[in-house]
XYZ file of C-alpha atoms in Angstrom:
100
model
C 9.483 -7.843 1.274
C 11.423 -8.817 -1.980
C 10.381 -12.572 -1.406
C 6.702 -11.298 -1.518
C 7.111 -9.144 -4.629
C 9.240 -11.972 -6.434
C 6.252 -14.544 -5.465
C 3.420 -12.009 -6.550
C 5.146 -11.490 -9.828
C 5.633 -15.038 -10.598
C 1.999 -15.612 -9.992
C 1.484 -13.251 -13.006
C 0.630 -10.108 -10.961
C 2.007 -6.918 -12.794
C 4.205 -4.758 -10.443
C 2.411 -1.709 -11.295
C -1.044 -3.444 -10.305
C 0.320 -4.342 -6.986
C 1.471 -0.553 -6.402
C -1.925 0.731 -7.321
C -3.055 -2.125 -4.857
C -1.019 -0.813 -2.078
C -2.247 2.752 -2.607
C -5.452 1.936 -2.538
C -5.146 0.072 0.623
C -3.055 2.631 2.438
C -5.420 5.310 1.391
C -8.179 2.968 3.401
C -5.830 2.518 6.174
C -5.350 6.494 6.335
C -8.917 7.159 6.588
C -9.596 4.730 8.951
C -6.697 5.978 11.014
C -7.859 9.590 10.748
C -11.581 8.900 11.095
C -10.812 6.366 14.249
C -13.586 3.898 12.726
C -14.012 1.973 9.684
C -16.324 3.711 7.438
C -19.202 0.978 6.018
C -18.162 2.627 2.330
C -14.938 1.141 2.702
C -15.975 -2.756 3.884
C -16.015 -5.147 1.476
C -16.563 -7.781 4.284
C -16.396 -8.707 7.822
C -12.550 -9.628 7.360
C -11.551 -6.729 5.511
C -13.072 -4.307 8.341
C -11.367 -6.087 11.147
C -7.918 -5.544 9.161
C -8.515 -2.134 8.440
C -9.425 -1.416 12.057
C -6.344 -3.414 12.907
C -3.995 -1.952 10.756
C -5.012 1.464 11.268
C -4.478 1.292 15.198
C -0.669 0.278 14.720
C 0.388 3.373 12.377
C 0.096 7.106 12.226
C -1.936 9.233 9.795
C 1.696 10.836 8.795
C 2.832 7.140 8.302
C 0.155 6.280 5.864
C 0.869 9.605 4.190
C 4.630 8.872 3.601
C 3.568 5.569 2.324
C 1.257 6.925 -0.021
C 3.802 9.466 -1.186
C 6.476 6.856 -1.833
C 3.857 4.665 -3.923
C 2.690 7.475 -5.739
C 6.306 8.339 -6.829
C 7.251 4.842 -7.692
C 4.075 5.505 -10.093
C 5.375 8.357 -11.344
C 8.888 6.978 -12.207
C 7.268 3.795 -13.619
C 5.311 6.242 -15.925
C 8.390 8.141 -16.602
C 9.910 4.687 -18.139
C 11.758 3.535 -14.585
C 11.328 -0.714 -14.075
C 8.168 -1.556 -12.733
C 9.522 -4.205 -10.608
C 12.817 -2.037 -9.398
C 9.918 0.406 -8.295
C 7.838 -1.989 -6.362
C 10.809 -3.650 -4.871
C 12.245 -0.135 -3.641
C 8.420 0.929 -1.970
C 8.540 -2.692 -0.459
C 11.953 -2.184 1.147
C 12.078 1.303 1.961
C 8.560 2.792 1.550
C 6.624 0.753 3.717
C 8.753 0.727 6.532
C 8.719 4.389 6.621
C 12.306 4.928 6.191
C 13.122 8.243 3.944
């Protein structure tokens, strides 16, 4: 997880932008998990629909909510002055694994 973060940052992606993208994607997976379908409003292309369906089938809604909550906490910490990279790394290591 830390290697992926390092590579994304080295490529010029801002840590807070990664967190916002993760939050959006986690919301989409939550919707698919809860609805047990991939709503057309979320579909960007066939591959995206397949990925959402596959990911939603492997997690629970509770896990998605926990991930979104952890990401939101990281974004709040950044807006309060915390280091964005550190917050992204914490989410990547802890928040996405479902550990709390």
